[in-house]
């Protein structure tokens, strides 16, 4: 039902049951918000969004109060502006004020608010919060003094990630965001997914930076400097650097990376293609051997840690295959160091993920103390590196990547969206059964966007049933289905809702719709690609027929497998 | 740990409302909330230890380390505040280097802030065991602590 309310002496249409904020936004009136997050129930905690409602003594929080027919609202009266400004001034009163040196300088919501509300002098002076920087995690850094206690990270971690690793600790002035027993993050149940980083309005949470380390290595002449990047990276990078993405941008990126000083540029997507092929093998083998248990994909390192700590009983079902990043990493170090010392090869991997920073440090990812991947950068960090090296990306000729991993299929790109890896494996199974493509209508169901999805596809005379957990919120449903006796051949779990397109190392999407938009781009790109799976990738053929045979370490492909074990952390 | 199991039998598993009463019982029993206790309670109630810790730290009454050999109680009541307890509390923090509810690293001292202890006319009041110190001033604290060190080392 629609009705009219009065806003700033003009009438606007409002919908019964919607919040004041939503009615205002739809009518082109913007109100600053801080604690509110789209798709989460509003708490009304920060009061940044207050408006004046005639007849109400107190100002009303627009993000949580519902519109009512009699309402006369003033959104920018002097009283309202003063209240909002005071909130910002209070937040700034104990803030460290080192904006120029902050990770989020020029990209900070607090900075923006203080500018919008024209805070130009310090009227309120509070005692500065004691700086405390938690660098214990290889993936996420917490800078507690920059926290403005909006609570967004806490809600995301609890309601979306379901790890519940952080909460408000203490009360009053001592309140801060912390883990159980106020431990450092690395000793908590945090799975390094970085979803909290995506929503933090300030520099209180960010990925651990390795740009300086990369710079140092780049200046060394006695190491072979190698970089590999995930299929999604060029698309995400174009967005971050403000250029329009075209397929050729992948090849531009190769040239850019060489300009920065990398000698070899490889595609992690070749690793994804190998993973797809090996997973299809595993699923087929399980069927042939009459195994009852599903193949559970372990390509998401945040999910793997989640499983190790919360559901160790699931571990025996997990596929031992490594993630694409680590498969490519193992190939690079092995293939290149047949002639050189492994320690003289320095490999960087660029991903949309923060948990990969943690993964690269797992013990089975190193050989004799040398990691297969030395440094993991997020898309955001790579953008900084490119800017730092002063490279004009609009003015560079495209170049191919290096052999033996110069090509990826579009199935590898598909794997960057939740459910995509499952689709890719199904596609491979279809091709093996003599087809070209898996059943379109079944695949459509797998793209629904629900946190839990399932489906079955018939390829030739075999039927495969699959399940996809899109964001860990969907995991409970999977357990329920398994308890009820559902059986699957293949299960995919992605910790980040939407998949890697919404990974902790990406540029924050801001809404579910924006995440969907990224997936739609991938589906489209997949439609247009000529090489749509490992079966017709020349790179994959060359790797299996040549590289793996030539290189003794790779011949039996044991390097593509890892192991998992129960993890003791405070849950 | 068996004592905690005794306590838990009095409560219904999975009921989040029981959290605070359980924490209180365990603290009375053990003197503090150990990490093992928090984990056990979390499993019993189906709650994340993060949430338990977050909620428990909202209240001054809970402590997460065993009390020091000498435990001081500093009155945080209204009258004592009017009589100047705030600088006393600040001096306590300064001298011991820990927050209320925490224990000094050498295990000698801990202190807590309490509600009115009934000595309002004599405030600010600091209580050590059964001994009441009255009209305490911030500048008295360092000496008080030095003297109490002897007591702590006897224990
Ligand atoms: S990285 Fe993920 S698991 Fe860790 S605190 Fe942030 S949201 Fe929670
Ligand atoms: S760390 Fe960031 S997201 Fe979390 S409460 Fe603080 S300001 Fe908000
Ligand atoms: S945004 Fe409305 S109260 Fe925080
Ligand atoms: S207020 Fe301190 S004893 Fe009453």
XYZ file of C-alpha atoms and ligand atoms in Angstrom:
750
model
C 0.000 0.000 0.000
C 1.251 3.446 -0.870
C 0.589 6.688 0.891
C 1.907 10.223 0.965
C 4.157 11.656 3.604
C 5.573 15.107 3.903
C 9.303 15.563 3.641
C 10.917 18.971 3.864
C 7.500 20.535 3.105
C 7.023 18.483 -0.065
C 4.944 15.359 -0.552
C 6.575 12.092 -1.437
C 5.127 8.616 -1.929
C 5.997 5.997 0.616
C 5.323 2.298 0.815
C 3.707 0.850 3.915
C 6.212 -1.218 5.873
C 9.356 0.411 4.474
C 11.849 2.380 6.516
C 12.046 6.150 6.399
C 15.502 5.792 4.841
C 14.243 3.654 1.988
C 11.401 6.081 1.206
C 13.837 8.990 1.238
C 16.440 7.263 -0.925
C 13.856 6.285 -3.485
C 12.851 9.924 -3.711
C 16.383 11.117 -4.219
C 17.125 12.273 -0.691
C 20.357 10.900 0.723
C 20.993 10.500 4.425
C 24.378 9.516 5.857
C 24.486 6.134 7.573
C 27.178 4.285 9.424
C 26.104 1.160 11.274
C 23.530 0.191 8.666
C 24.325 -2.510 6.139
C 22.123 -3.457 3.237
C 20.415 -6.822 3.687
C 20.873 -6.775 7.476
C 18.192 -5.850 9.989
C 18.915 -2.305 11.200
C 19.952 -1.812 14.813
C 19.745 1.966 15.081
C 23.000 1.933 17.023
C 25.077 4.791 15.618
C 22.308 7.406 15.141
C 24.097 8.899 12.143
C 20.917 8.691 10.078
C 18.683 10.733 12.372
C 15.849 12.887 11.013
C 13.313 15.138 12.673
C 9.731 13.854 12.779
C 7.113 16.412 13.763
C 5.466 15.460 17.025
C 8.364 13.287 18.189
C 10.573 14.810 20.812
C 13.650 12.738 20.077
C 15.246 12.572 16.668
C 14.349 9.364 14.841
C 16.804 6.938 13.190
C 15.724 6.739 9.544
C 17.421 3.389 8.902
C 15.279 1.542 11.435
C 12.038 3.535 11.887
C 9.167 2.684 9.568
C 7.226 5.338 7.670
C 3.764 6.151 8.906
C 1.015 8.017 7.134
C 0.900 11.068 9.371
C 4.604 11.753 9.213
C 6.099 15.151 8.535
C 9.850 14.744 8.252
C 12.738 17.157 8.118
C 15.910 15.591 6.859
C 18.380 18.442 6.882
C 17.145 20.941 9.462
C 19.802 22.720 11.525
C 18.965 20.484 14.481
C 19.460 17.321 12.436
C 22.702 18.484 10.870
C 24.019 19.505 14.259
C 23.198 16.108 15.721
C 24.938 14.262 12.876
C 27.905 16.549 13.051
C 28.227 16.000 16.775
C 28.271 12.250 16.260
C 31.122 12.570 13.795
C 32.966 14.951 16.103
C 32.595 12.488 18.947
C 33.938 9.684 16.779
C 36.876 11.867 15.828
C 37.519 13.015 19.390
C 39.526 9.923 20.276
C 40.581 8.973 16.748
C 44.320 8.711 16.062
C 44.297 11.374 13.338
C 46.943 9.751 11.220
C 44.800 9.777 8.099
C 47.728 10.609 5.845
C 49.437 7.378 6.842
C 46.322 5.262 6.955
C 45.522 2.303 4.764
C 42.177 3.817 3.932
C 43.271 7.388 3.269
C 40.928 8.893 0.639
C 38.735 5.818 0.870
C 37.378 6.147 4.393
C 33.747 6.565 5.357
C 34.615 8.534 8.472
C 36.737 10.937 6.441
C 33.906 11.307 3.944
C 31.305 11.953 6.631
C 33.439 14.502 8.341
C 33.956 16.248 5.032
C 30.275 16.112 4.067
C 29.240 17.523 7.418
C 32.003 20.092 7.159
C 33.773 19.330 10.366
C 36.575 21.848 10.176
C 37.766 22.206 13.735
C 38.248 19.976 16.718
C 35.648 21.029 19.246
C 35.581 17.875 21.295
C 38.802 16.515 22.687
C 38.868 13.031 24.114
C 41.646 10.826 25.305
C 43.122 9.036 22.288
C 42.626 5.311 22.190
C 45.817 3.437 22.931
C 47.173 2.181 19.628
C 46.949 -1.550 19.378
C 47.801 -3.263 16.164
C 47.147 -6.972 15.819
C 49.380 -8.312 13.057
C 49.265 -11.917 14.182
C 47.237 -13.140 11.230
C 48.979 -13.595 7.886
C 45.843 -12.244 6.207
C 44.037 -9.615 8.298
C 45.417 -6.703 10.311
C 43.389 -5.082 13.060
C 44.138 -1.524 14.133
C 41.972 -1.124 17.166
C 42.534 2.578 17.686
C 40.890 3.317 14.341
C 37.760 1.392 15.185
C 34.618 3.476 15.591
C 32.603 0.589 17.032
C 30.006 0.531 14.270
C 29.692 -3.232 14.754
C 29.467 -4.096 11.050
C 32.331 -6.584 11.158
C 30.783 -8.353 14.124
C 27.475 -8.796 12.358
C 29.027 -10.013 9.122
C 31.220 -12.499 10.940
C 28.307 -13.845 12.932
C 25.352 -13.645 10.552
C 26.970 -14.205 7.189
C 30.232 -16.053 7.835
C 28.856 -17.825 10.934
C 32.334 -18.026 12.438
C 31.445 -15.551 15.216
C 35.106 -14.858 15.815
C 34.739 -11.274 17.011
C 32.455 -9.346 19.321
C 32.329 -6.211 21.427
C 34.523 -6.806 24.448
C 34.191 -4.797 27.649
C 32.008 -1.821 28.340
C 32.076 1.950 28.296
C 35.365 3.551 27.364
C 37.077 0.179 27.353
C 34.795 -1.260 24.673
C 36.605 -2.677 21.692
C 36.184 -5.350 19.057
C 38.020 -8.509 19.987
C 38.117 -12.279 19.893
C 37.366 -14.837 22.601
C 39.587 -14.162 25.643
C 40.834 -11.130 23.695
C 43.433 -13.226 21.930
C 45.209 -12.129 18.814
C 43.315 -12.970 15.651
C 45.579 -15.795 14.586
C 44.707 -17.755 17.707
C 40.975 -17.300 17.240
C 38.361 -19.063 15.153
C 38.817 -16.455 12.379
C 38.930 -18.135 8.978
C 40.637 -15.179 7.251
C 37.786 -14.752 4.768
C 38.096 -10.959 4.917
C 34.356 -10.322 4.768
C 34.806 -8.011 7.752
C 37.449 -6.043 5.854
C 34.943 -5.410 3.059
C 32.492 -3.705 5.418
C 34.783 -1.800 7.776
C 34.213 1.931 7.216
C 37.678 2.918 8.447
C 41.218 1.574 8.423
C 40.560 -0.549 11.504
C 40.508 -3.735 9.442
C 42.542 -4.385 6.344
C 44.459 -7.134 4.629
C 48.075 -7.621 5.587
C 50.147 -5.788 3.018
C 53.049 -7.326 1.225
C 53.651 -4.637 -1.387
C 56.916 -3.558 0.248
C 58.139 -7.125 0.375
C 57.363 -7.538 -3.319
C 59.243 -4.317 -4.111
C 62.286 -5.583 -2.274
C 62.289 -8.844 -4.172
C 61.783 -7.055 -7.464
C 64.995 -5.147 -6.944
C 67.049 -8.302 -6.493
C 68.905 -9.511 -9.528
C 69.718 -13.009 -8.284
C 66.127 -14.241 -8.043
C 63.734 -15.273 -10.765
C 60.683 -13.095 -10.198
C 57.472 -14.841 -11.071
C 53.853 -13.782 -10.804
C 50.610 -15.630 -11.355
C 47.114 -14.221 -11.161
C 43.604 -15.625 -10.750
C 41.151 -15.479 -13.688
C 39.068 -12.773 -12.008
C 41.983 -10.439 -11.312
C 42.094 -8.511 -14.633
C 38.357 -7.783 -14.501
C 38.496 -6.677 -10.856
C 41.661 -4.683 -11.431
C 40.176 -2.772 -14.348
C 37.353 -1.776 -12.031
C 39.748 -0.663 -9.290
C 41.883 1.318 -11.719
C 38.861 2.884 -13.368
C 39.177 1.507 -16.893
C 36.560 -0.408 -18.838
C 37.264 -4.110 -18.939
C 37.746 -5.850 -22.246
C 38.989 -9.385 -22.810
C 42.277 -7.998 -24.089
C 42.929 -6.414 -20.716
C 44.159 -9.814 -19.494
C 46.983 -9.577 -21.993
C 47.601 -5.931 -21.172
C 48.061 -7.006 -17.579
C 50.762 -9.474 -18.640
C 52.673 -6.605 -20.189
C 52.120 -4.396 -17.145
C 53.484 -7.066 -14.824
C 56.585 -7.456 -16.969
C 57.084 -3.692 -16.917
C 57.004 -3.779 -13.131
C 59.812 -6.282 -13.226
C 58.373 -9.777 -13.224
C 60.234 -12.052 -15.551
C 57.560 -14.698 -15.868
C 53.809 -14.231 -15.884
C 51.563 -17.268 -15.452
C 47.842 -17.842 -15.212
C 46.553 -19.413 -12.014
C 43.576 -20.357 -14.157
C 45.711 -23.132 -15.636
C 45.760 -24.525 -12.099
C 41.978 -24.199 -11.986
C 41.725 -26.168 -15.237
C 43.845 -28.907 -13.716
C 41.666 -28.886 -10.615
C 38.520 -29.219 -12.755
C 39.989 -32.160 -14.625
C 41.224 -33.883 -11.471
C 37.897 -33.307 -9.702
C 36.017 -34.829 -12.634
C 38.391 -37.803 -12.397
C 37.735 -38.088 -8.657
C 33.965 -37.972 -9.059
C 34.078 -40.607 -11.804
C 36.371 -42.807 -9.758
C 34.109 -42.559 -6.705
C 31.180 -43.704 -8.824
C 33.161 -46.548 -10.345
C 34.310 -47.762 -6.922
C 30.779 -47.551 -5.584
C 31.784 -45.098 -2.885
C 28.949 -43.653 -0.868
C 30.652 -40.484 0.286
C 30.626 -37.320 -1.786
C 33.653 -35.477 -3.118
C 33.684 -32.230 -1.150
C 35.631 -29.488 -2.909
C 38.348 -27.884 -0.827
C 39.233 -25.054 -3.193
C 38.198 -22.354 -0.723
C 40.835 -22.032 2.017
C 38.454 -20.160 4.325
C 35.986 -23.039 4.108
C 38.797 -25.514 4.768
C 39.780 -23.783 8.001
C 36.129 -23.510 8.984
C 35.746 -27.225 8.443
C 38.931 -28.065 10.344
C 37.806 -26.219 13.426
C 34.005 -26.483 13.495
C 33.267 -29.737 11.663
C 36.312 -32.012 11.776
C 33.978 -34.961 11.175
C 33.634 -33.643 7.597
C 37.364 -33.791 6.900
C 37.470 -37.358 5.544
C 35.069 -36.286 2.780
C 37.191 -33.343 1.699
C 38.971 -33.724 -1.598
C 42.706 -33.624 -0.946
C 43.255 -31.606 -4.110
C 44.872 -28.254 -3.480
C 43.449 -24.915 -4.548
C 44.248 -23.579 -8.032
C 46.743 -21.123 -6.552
C 48.717 -23.886 -4.884
C 48.539 -26.276 -7.832
C 49.962 -23.581 -10.109
C 52.500 -22.692 -7.453
C 53.712 -26.270 -7.200
C 54.038 -26.508 -10.979
C 55.951 -23.233 -11.236
C 58.493 -24.022 -8.544
C 59.000 -27.544 -9.865
C 59.185 -26.707 -13.538
C 61.401 -23.637 -13.144
C 63.672 -25.019 -10.489
C 64.594 -28.074 -12.478
C 67.366 -25.831 -13.693
C 67.648 -23.386 -10.821
C 67.609 -23.582 -7.072
C 64.029 -23.424 -5.829
C 64.877 -20.767 -3.268
C 65.965 -18.443 -6.028
C 62.497 -18.441 -7.547
C 60.221 -15.853 -5.998
C 56.542 -16.370 -6.738
C 53.745 -13.896 -6.161
C 50.123 -14.875 -6.526
C 47.376 -12.286 -7.028
C 43.917 -13.351 -5.929
C 40.534 -11.956 -4.954
C 40.991 -13.654 -1.595
C 42.538 -12.876 1.783
C 42.410 -16.461 3.057
C 44.914 -17.467 0.357
C 47.496 -15.423 2.248
C 46.949 -17.790 5.127
C 46.784 -20.850 2.914
C 50.167 -20.227 1.295
C 51.680 -20.582 4.782
C 50.146 -23.959 5.566
C 52.817 -26.551 6.160
C 51.880 -28.832 3.293
C 52.287 -25.895 0.917
C 56.002 -25.733 1.522
C 58.756 -28.104 0.520
C 61.871 -28.228 2.653
C 60.894 -24.881 4.145
C 60.399 -23.224 0.770
C 56.856 -22.138 0.012
C 55.360 -22.904 -3.359
C 53.889 -19.411 -3.242
C 56.026 -16.809 -1.504
C 53.666 -13.868 -1.410
C 49.946 -13.477 -1.943
C 48.556 -10.118 -2.994
C 44.930 -9.062 -3.146
C 43.529 -7.230 -6.149
C 43.669 -4.022 -4.131
C 47.354 -4.498 -3.389
C 48.193 -5.189 -7.023
C 46.431 -1.973 -7.997
C 48.666 -0.134 -5.540
C 51.770 -1.781 -6.892
C 50.865 -0.721 -10.426
C 50.212 2.846 -9.319
C 53.441 2.841 -7.317
C 55.411 1.873 -10.407
C 53.761 4.667 -12.334
C 52.463 2.546 -15.135
C 49.929 3.993 -17.539
C 47.732 1.006 -18.212
C 45.835 2.759 -20.983
C 48.910 2.905 -23.151
C 50.355 -0.592 -23.278
C 50.395 -3.265 -25.940
C 48.981 -6.631 -24.916
C 51.348 -9.577 -24.503
C 50.769 -13.293 -23.986
C 51.520 -14.993 -20.669
C 54.417 -17.415 -20.324
C 54.541 -21.128 -21.026
C 53.812 -23.628 -19.613
C 50.820 -21.796 -18.104
C 49.816 -19.231 -20.658
C 46.184 -20.132 -21.146
C 43.086 -20.787 -19.131
C 39.626 -21.917 -20.152
C 36.474 -19.967 -19.391
C 35.533 -22.765 -16.999
C 38.389 -21.563 -14.828
C 36.851 -18.102 -14.733
C 33.471 -19.635 -13.985
C 34.981 -21.156 -10.858
C 35.320 -17.667 -9.381
C 31.587 -17.498 -8.786
C 29.845 -19.751 -6.268
C 28.604 -22.889 -7.990
C 30.866 -22.250 -10.951
C 33.404 -24.914 -10.117
C 30.579 -27.421 -9.831
C 29.278 -26.321 -13.229
C 32.736 -26.666 -14.707
C 33.164 -30.195 -13.393
C 29.704 -31.103 -14.728
C 30.675 -29.666 -18.092
C 33.755 -31.853 -18.143
C 31.659 -34.889 -17.252
C 29.263 -34.021 -20.082
C 32.104 -33.795 -22.551
C 33.448 -37.140 -21.359
C 30.010 -38.626 -21.975
C 30.191 -37.414 -25.567
C 28.226 -34.177 -25.202
C 29.425 -30.601 -25.332
C 27.537 -28.911 -22.554
C 25.639 -29.918 -19.454
C 21.875 -29.605 -19.313
C 21.036 -25.873 -19.399
C 17.976 -26.014 -17.163
C 19.788 -27.945 -14.442
C 22.648 -25.476 -14.591
C 20.208 -22.596 -14.301
C 19.028 -23.983 -10.973
C 22.598 -23.985 -9.751
C 22.792 -20.279 -10.474
C 19.831 -19.278 -8.305
C 21.846 -17.319 -5.740
C 20.336 -19.099 -2.710
C 22.792 -19.944 0.067
C 22.108 -23.639 -0.500
C 21.390 -25.113 -3.921
C 21.231 -28.609 -5.233
C 20.490 -30.293 -8.497
C 21.102 -33.338 -10.597
C 22.316 -33.586 -14.137
C 22.204 -36.529 -16.472
C 25.164 -36.927 -18.809
C 24.889 -39.879 -21.146
C 23.558 -42.727 -19.014
C 24.955 -41.363 -15.744
C 23.181 -39.013 -13.358
C 25.200 -36.781 -11.077
C 23.754 -35.009 -8.088
C 25.489 -31.961 -6.732
C 25.104 -29.421 -3.929
C 26.461 -25.910 -3.620
C 26.897 -23.922 -0.431
C 27.118 -20.274 -1.441
C 28.346 -18.510 1.686
C 28.694 -20.415 4.944
C 25.196 -19.424 6.000
C 24.070 -22.183 3.655
C 26.166 -24.832 5.360
C 23.583 -25.640 7.998
C 21.096 -26.546 5.285
C 23.645 -28.879 3.704
C 24.132 -30.658 7.022
C 20.388 -30.930 7.404
C 20.051 -32.471 3.945
C 22.861 -34.923 4.599
C 21.284 -35.881 7.932
C 18.007 -36.495 6.132
C 19.807 -38.914 3.863
C 20.410 -36.852 0.721
C 23.438 -38.068 -1.140
C 25.588 -36.126 -3.540
C 28.451 -36.918 -5.857
C 29.957 -33.485 -5.595
C 29.653 -30.736 -2.983
C 31.067 -27.265 -3.338
C 31.427 -24.908 -0.386
C 32.408 -21.277 -0.812
C 32.880 -19.240 2.350
C 32.174 -15.860 0.786
C 28.562 -15.266 -0.277
C 28.621 -15.196 -4.072
C 32.018 -16.867 -4.254
C 35.403 -15.338 -5.066
C 33.631 -12.484 -6.904
C 32.860 -11.288 -3.381
C 36.157 -12.364 -1.853
C 37.853 -10.478 0.933
C 40.562 -9.251 -1.434
C 38.131 -7.712 -3.914
C 36.874 -4.190 -4.095
C 33.825 -4.051 -1.795
C 30.712 -4.683 -3.880
C 28.388 -2.980 -1.419
C 25.296 -5.015 -2.171
C 24.139 -8.461 -3.094
C 22.975 -7.122 -6.431
C 26.430 -5.800 -7.260
C 27.869 -9.240 -6.473
C 25.287 -10.838 -8.774
C 26.312 -8.381 -11.457
C 29.884 -9.681 -11.271
C 28.624 -13.238 -11.638
C 26.543 -12.266 -14.649
C 29.643 -10.839 -16.259
C 31.353 -14.177 -15.756
C 28.444 -16.153 -17.225
C 28.520 -13.910 -20.268
C 32.276 -14.156 -20.702
C 31.949 -17.924 -20.449
C 29.337 -17.967 -23.223
C 31.652 -16.079 -25.551
C 34.870 -17.957 -24.909
C 36.178 -20.477 -27.422
C 38.082 -22.557 -24.874
C 35.402 -23.592 -22.435
C 37.064 -26.309 -20.407
C 40.303 -28.148 -19.696
C 39.461 -30.568 -22.532
C 40.198 -28.031 -25.216
C 42.888 -26.035 -23.476
C 46.230 -26.363 -25.221
C 47.937 -25.456 -21.954
C 46.363 -28.381 -20.121
C 47.359 -30.819 -22.877
C 50.885 -29.538 -22.878
C 51.162 -29.753 -19.106
C 49.933 -33.338 -18.939
C 51.631 -34.602 -22.086
C 54.895 -32.818 -21.685
C 55.684 -30.805 -18.536
C 54.516 -33.395 -16.023
C 56.387 -36.132 -17.834
C 59.587 -34.123 -18.191
C 59.631 -33.010 -14.568
C 60.043 -35.962 -12.188
C 58.541 -34.105 -9.225
C 55.312 -33.615 -11.121
C 54.969 -36.960 -12.825
C 52.854 -38.682 -10.197
C 51.019 -35.402 -9.410
C 51.242 -35.994 -5.645
C 52.210 -32.339 -5.292
C 48.636 -31.412 -6.183
C 47.362 -33.015 -3.007
C 47.434 -31.906 0.592
C 46.036 -33.035 3.932
C 43.793 -31.514 6.575
C 43.559 -31.983 10.276
C 41.428 -30.917 13.181
C 42.382 -27.531 14.482
C 42.146 -26.499 18.101
C 41.036 -22.927 18.489
C 38.535 -21.281 20.811
C 35.239 -21.797 19.038
C 36.346 -29.677 35.848
C 33.939 -32.080 37.549
C 32.648 -29.199 39.689
C 31.619 -27.366 36.556
C 29.698 -30.446 35.440
C 27.846 -30.354 38.774
C 26.934 -26.750 38.167
C 25.756 -27.467 34.628
C 23.352 -30.203 35.791
C 21.321 -27.431 37.388
C 20.727 -25.771 34.033
C 19.098 -26.669 30.776
C 21.529 -27.166 27.950
C 21.088 -24.793 25.025
C 19.259 -22.122 26.986
C 21.089 -18.861 26.437
C 19.319 -17.128 29.335
C 21.239 -19.336 31.729
C 24.568 -17.880 30.658
C 24.971 -15.231 33.345
C 23.787 -17.449 36.244
C 26.141 -20.219 35.109
C 29.060 -17.812 34.848
C 28.267 -16.535 38.343
C 28.157 -20.048 39.782
C 31.423 -21.032 38.134
C 33.129 -17.895 39.324
C 31.998 -18.530 42.913
C 33.336 -22.071 42.614
C 36.666 -21.399 40.893
C 37.233 -17.751 41.782
C 37.497 -16.869 38.100
C 36.398 -17.997 34.633
C 39.073 -20.166 33.129
C 39.407 -20.700 29.414
C 38.401 -24.350 29.819
C 35.297 -23.274 31.727
C 34.295 -20.812 28.994
C 34.774 -23.482 26.324
C 32.736 -26.016 28.311
C 29.934 -23.532 28.936
C 29.949 -22.611 25.254
C 29.526 -26.236 24.264
C 26.776 -26.696 26.856
C 24.793 -23.678 25.710
C 25.620 -23.955 22.017
C 27.202 -20.505 22.107
C 30.405 -19.222 20.617
C 33.109 -18.516 23.207
C 33.519 -15.132 21.548
C 29.925 -14.247 22.442
C 30.353 -15.523 25.993
C 33.506 -13.528 26.487
C 31.915 -10.446 24.944
C 28.883 -10.663 27.233
C 30.875 -11.527 30.338
C 33.248 -8.602 29.910
C 30.239 -6.305 29.851
C 29.873 -6.916 33.587
C 32.517 -5.867 36.075
C 31.922 -8.908 38.255
C 33.643 -11.497 36.075
C 37.340 -12.127 36.013
C 39.326 -14.308 33.646
C 42.491 -14.822 35.631
C 42.838 -16.161 39.168
C 42.905 -13.343 41.734
C 46.281 -12.100 42.961
C 47.680 -13.271 46.307
C 46.508 -9.923 47.610
C 43.163 -8.798 46.285
C 41.989 -5.230 46.775
C 38.494 -3.954 46.463
C 38.120 -0.304 45.577
C 34.776 1.315 46.229
C 33.165 2.675 43.128
C 30.006 3.838 44.934
C 28.463 7.258 44.467
C 29.535 8.782 47.776
C 33.103 7.593 47.397
C 33.099 9.042 43.902
C 32.001 12.391 45.301
C 34.760 12.076 47.891
C 37.316 11.548 45.128
C 37.592 7.829 44.320
C 38.294 8.435 40.630
C 41.916 9.574 41.176
C 42.369 6.667 43.604
C 41.261 4.205 40.935
C 43.528 5.888 38.408
C 46.456 5.632 40.834
C 45.703 1.955 41.373
C 45.827 1.369 37.616
C 49.018 3.368 37.350
C 50.785 1.663 40.259
C 49.792 -1.906 39.442
C 49.791 -1.484 35.682
C 46.650 -3.561 35.199
C 42.947 -2.892 34.771
C 40.326 -3.824 37.358
C 39.637 -7.555 37.126
C 43.161 -8.314 35.915
C 46.038 -9.738 37.885
C 49.593 -8.391 37.900
C 52.022 -10.516 36.009
C 53.928 -11.519 39.158
C 50.673 -12.868 40.589
C 50.898 -10.614 43.643
C 47.978 -8.261 43.104
C 44.555 -7.936 41.629
C 41.806 -5.440 42.319
C 38.188 -4.909 41.526
C 35.746 -2.050 41.684
C 32.795 -2.675 43.965
C 29.484 -1.083 44.784
C 29.065 0.852 48.036
C 30.733 -0.947 50.929
C 28.824 0.878 53.635
C 31.604 3.210 54.711
C 30.429 6.268 52.891
C 31.299 8.763 55.615
C 34.878 7.560 55.615
C 35.346 7.380 51.852
C 37.073 6.796 49.541
C 37.299 3.250 50.810
C 39.749 0.525 49.769
C 39.399 -2.886 51.304
C 42.115 -5.545 51.596
C 40.791 -8.808 52.952
C 38.973 -7.757 56.117
C 40.865 -4.501 56.535
C 39.219 -1.256 55.527
C 41.393 1.651 54.517
C 39.467 4.908 54.808
C 39.969 8.412 53.465
C 42.353 6.983 50.903
C 44.006 9.481 48.589
C 45.672 8.827 45.275
C 49.103 9.679 46.650
C 48.704 6.979 49.346
C 48.450 4.171 46.825
C 52.128 3.563 45.909
C 53.069 3.248 49.566
C 50.080 1.035 50.325
C 51.106 -1.301 47.534
C 54.745 -1.391 48.648
C 53.636 -2.414 52.138
C 51.249 -5.020 50.802
C 54.021 -6.611 48.726
C 55.402 -7.987 51.992
C 52.043 -9.505 52.751
C 51.759 -10.930 49.224
C 55.163 -12.557 49.485
C 54.219 -14.218 52.770
C 51.257 -15.921 51.128
S 38.140 -12.617 8.389
Fe 36.127 -13.653 8.287
S 36.168 -15.088 10.009
Fe 37.836 -13.627 10.353
S 36.929 -12.065 11.696
Fe 36.686 -11.354 9.553
S 34.635 -12.076 8.943
Fe 35.214 -13.230 10.793
S 36.585 -2.773 13.120
Fe 35.640 -1.521 11.505
S 33.709 -2.598 11.025
Fe 34.420 -3.398 12.982
S 33.363 -2.147 14.538
Fe 35.363 -1.189 14.160
S 34.986 0.372 12.588
Fe 33.206 -1.025 12.570
S 22.797 4.102 10.260
Fe 20.915 4.394 11.231
S 21.445 4.189 13.304
Fe 23.330 3.719 12.318
S 30.106 4.752 48.287
Fe 32.002 3.938 48.903
S 31.460 3.056 50.792
Fe 29.564 3.858 50.136
